[in-house]
Amino acid sequence: MAEIIDGKGFAANLRVAIAQQVAALKGQNLIPGLAVVLVGEDPASQVYVRSKAKQTVEAGMRSFEHKLPATTGQAELLALVAKLNADPAVNGILVQLPLPKQIDPAAVLDAIDPAKDVDGFHVINAGKLATGGDALVPCTPLGCLMLIKDRVKDLAGKRALVLGRSNIVGKPMAMLLLGESCTVTIAHSRTKDLPAECRRADILVAAVGKPEMVRGDWVQPGAIVIDVGINRVPTPDGKGRLVGDVAYEEAAKVAGAITPVPGGVGPMTIACLLRNTVVAACRQRGIAVPKI
Ligand code: GUN
């Protein structure tokens, strides 16, 4: 049976370490501030934004919440982003996705000052990540890498398969693993013989949003399996149940270590957002970034 990777516990420890760093920065007159912008009333987004604000304050940082109506126009949102870019108390800016359909997300994400782009979604940060610069790295792949590195000290030469090619998870995850000298494959909906590709992987990261798509016999014995999926599937009682992109029970019989859903990758995302806010604040002030 695979070892269960406790992302929830790992994230809690990370938040403690971040809170200590934030306390130390106060001595240098720096209180990192994170602005989170929510447009509309998407229930899942409201839950995320509330959690982000709560954990930001718990870490000793400043949280600025901006809630705008679903009818907000693009110009109005861009004006708010410009104001936050110019505000020295705001070190990090996150615009919650998805945005209402009248707003072009690319236009908004690219209006955020790259130095304050704690989501790491700006093309400048994507480019820096791809070329080995001092990027702000997207939170979910960063959290996945931390969990992987906690298990495997030297990733050089390991075969990694990233299932999914999104800008938010798949592509940056592949770049991070490449940066660790893994041999990286990015698989997607058009990949031929996906089970065979998966079986070659020492490290398998699933980020496709397809409930329990990765079966137990797709997993190489002893592999590390990181499941980024959060899918709600129907249950007879109507409440639904959260499952990942990996058929957990099957895969756990084969893998060396595996993240559960929930309690695996999920809690790491916000912890990494807090980390990115500290990194952004230190860089903006020319203070050495504390190590994790
Ligand atoms: N919506 C779902 N996940 C995310 C995220 O990581 N960042 C932003 N900005 N919006 C999201």
PDB file of C-alpha atoms in Angstrom, residues 61-218:
ATOM      1  CA  MET A  61      -0.148  39.713   6.759  1.00  0.00           C
ATOM      2  CA  ARG A  62      -2.596  42.349   5.546  1.00  0.00           C
ATOM      3  CA  SER A  63      -5.572  41.236   3.485  1.00  0.00           C
ATOM      4  CA  PHE A  64      -7.440  43.595   1.160  1.00  0.00           C
ATOM      5  CA  GLU A  65     -10.671  42.162  -0.235  1.00  0.00           C
ATOM      6  CA  HIS A  66     -12.402  43.739  -3.216  1.00  0.00           C
ATOM      7  CA  LYS A  67     -15.810  42.336  -4.105  1.00  0.00           C
ATOM      8  CA  LEU A  68     -17.348  43.673  -7.283  1.00  0.00           C
ATOM      9  CA  PRO A  69     -20.793  42.908  -8.767  1.00  0.00           C
ATOM     10  CA  ALA A  70     -21.172  40.353 -11.581  1.00  0.00           C
ATOM     11  CA  THR A  71     -22.097  43.236 -13.940  1.00  0.00           C
ATOM     12  CA  THR A  72     -18.686  44.938 -13.539  1.00  0.00           C
ATOM     13  CA  GLY A  73     -17.179  45.995 -16.863  1.00  0.00           C
ATOM     14  CA  GLN A  74     -13.622  45.298 -17.969  1.00  0.00           C
ATOM     15  CA  ALA A  75     -12.604  48.989 -17.799  1.00  0.00           C
ATOM     16  CA  GLU A  76     -13.761  49.196 -14.197  1.00  0.00           C
ATOM     17  CA  LEU A  77     -11.811  46.079 -13.218  1.00  0.00           C
ATOM     18  CA  LEU A  78      -8.707  47.343 -15.039  1.00  0.00           C
ATOM     19  CA  ALA A  79      -9.012  50.629 -13.120  1.00  0.00           C
ATOM     20  CA  LEU A  80      -9.022  48.710  -9.817  1.00  0.00           C
ATOM     21  CA  VAL A  81      -5.979  46.674 -10.910  1.00  0.00           C
ATOM     22  CA  ALA A  82      -4.150  49.916 -11.795  1.00  0.00           C
ATOM     23  CA  LYS A  83      -4.959  51.311  -8.345  1.00  0.00           C
ATOM     24  CA  LEU A  84      -3.669  48.152  -6.625  1.00  0.00           C
ATOM     25  CA  ASN A  85      -0.518  48.174  -8.806  1.00  0.00           C
ATOM     26  CA  ALA A  86       0.203  51.695  -7.533  1.00  0.00           C
ATOM     27  CA  ASP A  87      -0.568  50.995  -3.849  1.00  0.00           C
ATOM     28  CA  PRO A  88       2.660  50.364  -1.862  1.00  0.00           C
ATOM     29  CA  ALA A  89       0.740  48.519   0.905  1.00  0.00           C
ATOM     30  CA  VAL A  90      -0.310  45.907  -1.678  1.00  0.00           C
ATOM     31  CA  ASN A  91       2.531  43.473  -2.434  1.00  0.00           C
ATOM     32  CA  GLY A  92       0.432  40.780  -4.077  1.00  0.00           C
ATOM     33  CA  ILE A  93      -2.644  40.927  -6.317  1.00  0.00           C
ATOM     34  CA  LEU A  94      -4.900  38.004  -7.131  1.00  0.00           C
ATOM     35  CA  VAL A  95      -7.941  38.293  -9.377  1.00  0.00           C
ATOM     36  CA  GLN A  96     -10.102  35.241  -8.740  1.00  0.00           C
ATOM     37  CA  LEU A  97     -11.009  33.217 -11.816  1.00  0.00           C
ATOM     38  CA  PRO A  98     -13.343  32.545 -13.541  1.00  0.00           C
ATOM     39  CA  LEU A  99     -14.388  36.079 -14.480  1.00  0.00           C
ATOM     40  CA  PRO A 100     -17.829  36.973 -15.887  1.00  0.00           C
ATOM     41  CA  LYS A 101     -18.058  36.600 -19.666  1.00  0.00           C
ATOM     42  CA  GLN A 102     -17.939  40.336 -20.489  1.00  0.00           C
ATOM     43  CA  ILE A 103     -14.351  40.441 -19.145  1.00  0.00           C
ATOM     44  CA  ASP A 104     -11.332  39.043 -21.015  1.00  0.00           C
ATOM     45  CA  PRO A 105      -9.243  37.235 -18.366  1.00  0.00           C
ATOM     46  CA  ALA A 106      -5.998  37.564 -20.378  1.00  0.00           C
ATOM     47  CA  ALA A 107      -6.379  41.366 -20.515  1.00  0.00           C
ATOM     48  CA  VAL A 108      -6.844  41.523 -16.747  1.00  0.00           C
ATOM     49  CA  LEU A 109      -4.069  39.092 -15.822  1.00  0.00           C
ATOM     50  CA  ASP A 110      -1.616  40.932 -18.077  1.00  0.00           C
ATOM     51  CA  ALA A 111      -2.551  44.278 -16.471  1.00  0.00           C
ATOM     52  CA  ILE A 112      -1.296  43.081 -13.070  1.00  0.00           C
ATOM     53  CA  ASP A 113       2.209  44.314 -12.225  1.00  0.00           C
ATOM     54  CA  PRO A 114       4.338  41.139 -12.757  1.00  0.00           C
ATOM     55  CA  ALA A 115       6.166  41.901  -9.498  1.00  0.00           C
ATOM     56  CA  LYS A 116       2.805  41.662  -7.656  1.00  0.00           C
ATOM     57  CA  ASP A 117       1.453  38.703  -9.670  1.00  0.00           C
ATOM     58  CA  VAL A 118       1.327  36.166  -6.828  1.00  0.00           C
ATOM     59  CA  ASP A 119      -0.694  33.756  -8.999  1.00  0.00           C
ATOM     60  CA  GLY A 120       2.240  33.649 -11.443  1.00  0.00           C
ATOM     61  CA  PHE A 121      -0.175  33.864 -14.393  1.00  0.00           C
ATOM     62  CA  HIS A 122       1.330  36.937 -16.125  1.00  0.00           C
ATOM     63  CA  VAL A 123       3.188  36.168 -19.367  1.00  0.00           C
ATOM     64  CA  ILE A 124       6.325  37.739 -17.864  1.00  0.00           C
ATOM     65  CA  ASN A 125       6.254  35.236 -15.003  1.00  0.00           C
ATOM     66  CA  ALA A 126       5.418  32.331 -17.333  1.00  0.00           C
ATOM     67  CA  GLY A 127       8.367  33.402 -19.499  1.00  0.00           C
ATOM     68  CA  LYS A 128      10.719  33.738 -16.535  1.00  0.00           C
ATOM     69  CA  LEU A 129       9.719  30.285 -15.300  1.00  0.00           C
ATOM     70  CA  ALA A 130      10.378  28.831 -18.753  1.00  0.00           C
ATOM     71  CA  THR A 131      13.761  30.555 -19.080  1.00  0.00           C
ATOM     72  CA  GLY A 132      15.026  30.047 -15.532  1.00  0.00           C
ATOM     73  CA  GLY A 133      14.469  33.563 -14.158  1.00  0.00           C
ATOM     74  CA  ASP A 134      13.208  34.743 -10.757  1.00  0.00           C
ATOM     75  CA  ALA A 135       9.552  34.081 -11.551  1.00  0.00           C
ATOM     76  CA  LEU A 136       6.589  34.145  -9.243  1.00  0.00           C
ATOM     77  CA  VAL A 137       5.490  30.535  -9.741  1.00  0.00           C
ATOM     78  CA  PRO A 138       1.814  29.421  -9.950  1.00  0.00           C
ATOM     79  CA  CYS A 139       0.702  28.214  -6.523  1.00  0.00           C
ATOM     80  CA  THR A 140      -0.706  24.755  -7.276  1.00  0.00           C
ATOM     81  CA  PRO A 141       2.311  23.408  -9.202  1.00  0.00           C
ATOM     82  CA  LEU A 142       4.627  24.984  -6.618  1.00  0.00           C
ATOM     83  CA  GLY A 143       2.742  23.109  -3.885  1.00  0.00           C
ATOM     84  CA  CYS A 144       2.950  19.867  -5.871  1.00  0.00           C
ATOM     85  CA  LEU A 145       6.711  20.289  -6.289  1.00  0.00           C
ATOM     86  CA  MET A 146       7.146  20.825  -2.545  1.00  0.00           C
ATOM     87  CA  LEU A 147       5.272  17.575  -1.834  1.00  0.00           C
ATOM     88  CA  ILE A 148       7.351  15.705  -4.419  1.00  0.00           C
ATOM     89  CA  LYS A 149      10.674  17.083  -3.151  1.00  0.00           C
ATOM     90  CA  ASP A 150       9.724  16.146   0.389  1.00  0.00           C
ATOM     91  CA  ARG A 151       9.636  12.502  -0.796  1.00  0.00           C
ATOM     92  CA  VAL A 152      12.442  12.451  -3.377  1.00  0.00           C
ATOM     93  CA  LYS A 153      15.567  14.403  -2.495  1.00  0.00           C
ATOM     94  CA  ASP A 154      17.188  14.160  -5.921  1.00  0.00           C
ATOM     95  CA  LEU A 155      14.805  14.344  -8.827  1.00  0.00           C
ATOM     96  CA  ALA A 156      17.508  14.383 -11.524  1.00  0.00           C
ATOM     97  CA  GLY A 157      16.827  11.817 -14.241  1.00  0.00           C
ATOM     98  CA  LYS A 158      13.438  10.757 -12.880  1.00  0.00           C
ATOM     99  CA  ARG A 159      10.747  10.237 -15.474  1.00  0.00           C
ATOM    100  CA  ALA A 160       7.870  12.646 -14.775  1.00  0.00           C
ATOM    101  CA  LEU A 161       4.546  12.621 -16.551  1.00  0.00           C
ATOM    102  CA  VAL A 162       2.256  15.626 -16.294  1.00  0.00           C
ATOM    103  CA  LEU A 163      -1.267  14.822 -17.382  1.00  0.00           C
ATOM    104  CA  GLY A 164      -2.878  18.105 -18.493  1.00  0.00           C
ATOM    105  CA  ARG A 165      -1.522  21.131 -20.358  1.00  0.00           C
ATOM    106  CA  SER A 166      -3.257  24.104 -18.726  1.00  0.00           C
ATOM    107  CA  ASN A 167      -1.422  27.384 -18.209  1.00  0.00           C
ATOM    108  CA  ILE A 168      -2.352  27.261 -14.519  1.00  0.00           C
ATOM    109  CA  VAL A 169      -1.114  23.760 -13.648  1.00  0.00           C
ATOM    110  CA  GLY A 170       0.148  21.478 -16.439  1.00  0.00           C
ATOM    111  CA  LYS A 171       2.628  23.749 -18.230  1.00  0.00           C
ATOM    112  CA  PRO A 172       4.188  25.376 -15.134  1.00  0.00           C
ATOM    113  CA  MET A 173       4.353  21.955 -13.429  1.00  0.00           C
ATOM    114  CA  ALA A 174       6.299  20.595 -16.388  1.00  0.00           C
ATOM    115  CA  MET A 175       8.681  23.580 -16.255  1.00  0.00           C
ATOM    116  CA  LEU A 176       9.300  23.087 -12.535  1.00  0.00           C
ATOM    117  CA  LEU A 177      10.049  19.378 -12.975  1.00  0.00           C
ATOM    118  CA  LEU A 178      12.323  20.172 -15.913  1.00  0.00           C
ATOM    119  CA  GLY A 179      14.093  22.666 -13.639  1.00  0.00           C
ATOM    120  CA  GLU A 180      14.745  19.729 -11.293  1.00  0.00           C
ATOM    121  CA  SER A 181      16.301  17.811 -14.214  1.00  0.00           C
ATOM    122  CA  CYS A 182      13.461  15.320 -14.581  1.00  0.00           C
ATOM    123  CA  THR A 183      12.750  13.803 -17.979  1.00  0.00           C
ATOM    124  CA  VAL A 184       9.336  15.371 -18.504  1.00  0.00           C
ATOM    125  CA  THR A 185       6.427  14.280 -20.676  1.00  0.00           C
ATOM    126  CA  ILE A 186       3.284  16.387 -20.993  1.00  0.00           C
ATOM    127  CA  ALA A 187       0.307  14.205 -21.859  1.00  0.00           C
ATOM    128  CA  HIS A 188      -3.155  15.469 -22.842  1.00  0.00           C
ATOM    129  CA  SER A 189      -6.433  14.512 -24.492  1.00  0.00           C
ATOM    130  CA  ARG A 190      -4.742  13.729 -27.821  1.00  0.00           C
ATOM    131  CA  THR A 191      -1.924  11.612 -26.376  1.00  0.00           C
ATOM    132  CA  LYS A 192      -1.721   8.105 -27.843  1.00  0.00           C
ATOM    133  CA  ASP A 193      -1.745   5.156 -25.436  1.00  0.00           C
ATOM    134  CA  LEU A 194      -2.032   7.241 -22.315  1.00  0.00           C
ATOM    135  CA  PRO A 195      -1.966   4.256 -19.911  1.00  0.00           C
ATOM    136  CA  ALA A 196       1.421   3.177 -21.311  1.00  0.00           C
ATOM    137  CA  GLU A 197       2.796   6.734 -21.030  1.00  0.00           C
ATOM    138  CA  CYS A 198       1.640   6.906 -17.412  1.00  0.00           C
ATOM    139  CA  ARG A 199       3.171   3.510 -16.566  1.00  0.00           C
ATOM    140  CA  ARG A 200       6.632   4.793 -17.554  1.00  0.00           C
ATOM    141  CA  ALA A 201       6.477   7.585 -14.964  1.00  0.00           C
ATOM    142  CA  ASP A 202       8.343   7.612 -11.663  1.00  0.00           C
ATOM    143  CA  ILE A 203       6.346  10.758 -10.860  1.00  0.00           C
ATOM    144  CA  LEU A 204       2.804  11.141 -12.139  1.00  0.00           C
ATOM    145  CA  VAL A 205       0.967  14.464 -11.773  1.00  0.00           C
ATOM    146  CA  ALA A 206      -2.683  14.349 -12.844  1.00  0.00           C
ATOM    147  CA  ALA A 207      -4.354  17.685 -13.608  1.00  0.00           C
ATOM    148  CA  VAL A 208      -7.082  17.104 -16.165  1.00  0.00           C
ATOM    149  CA  GLY A 209     -10.344  17.548 -14.251  1.00  0.00           C
ATOM    150  CA  LYS A 210     -11.690  14.099 -15.214  1.00  0.00           C
ATOM    151  CA  PRO A 211     -12.980  12.138 -12.228  1.00  0.00           C
ATOM    152  CA  GLU A 212     -10.948   8.978 -11.491  1.00  0.00           C
ATOM    153  CA  MET A 213      -9.553   8.842 -15.020  1.00  0.00           C
ATOM    154  CA  VAL A 214      -6.162   7.414 -14.022  1.00  0.00           C
ATOM    155  CA  ARG A 215      -6.664   3.756 -13.117  1.00  0.00           C
ATOM    156  CA  GLY A 216      -4.557   1.583 -10.850  1.00  0.00           C
ATOM    157  CA  ASP A 217      -2.999  -0.332 -13.754  1.00  0.00           C
ATOM    158  CA  TRP A 218      -1.767   2.966 -15.272  1.00  0.00           C
TER     159      TRP A 218
END
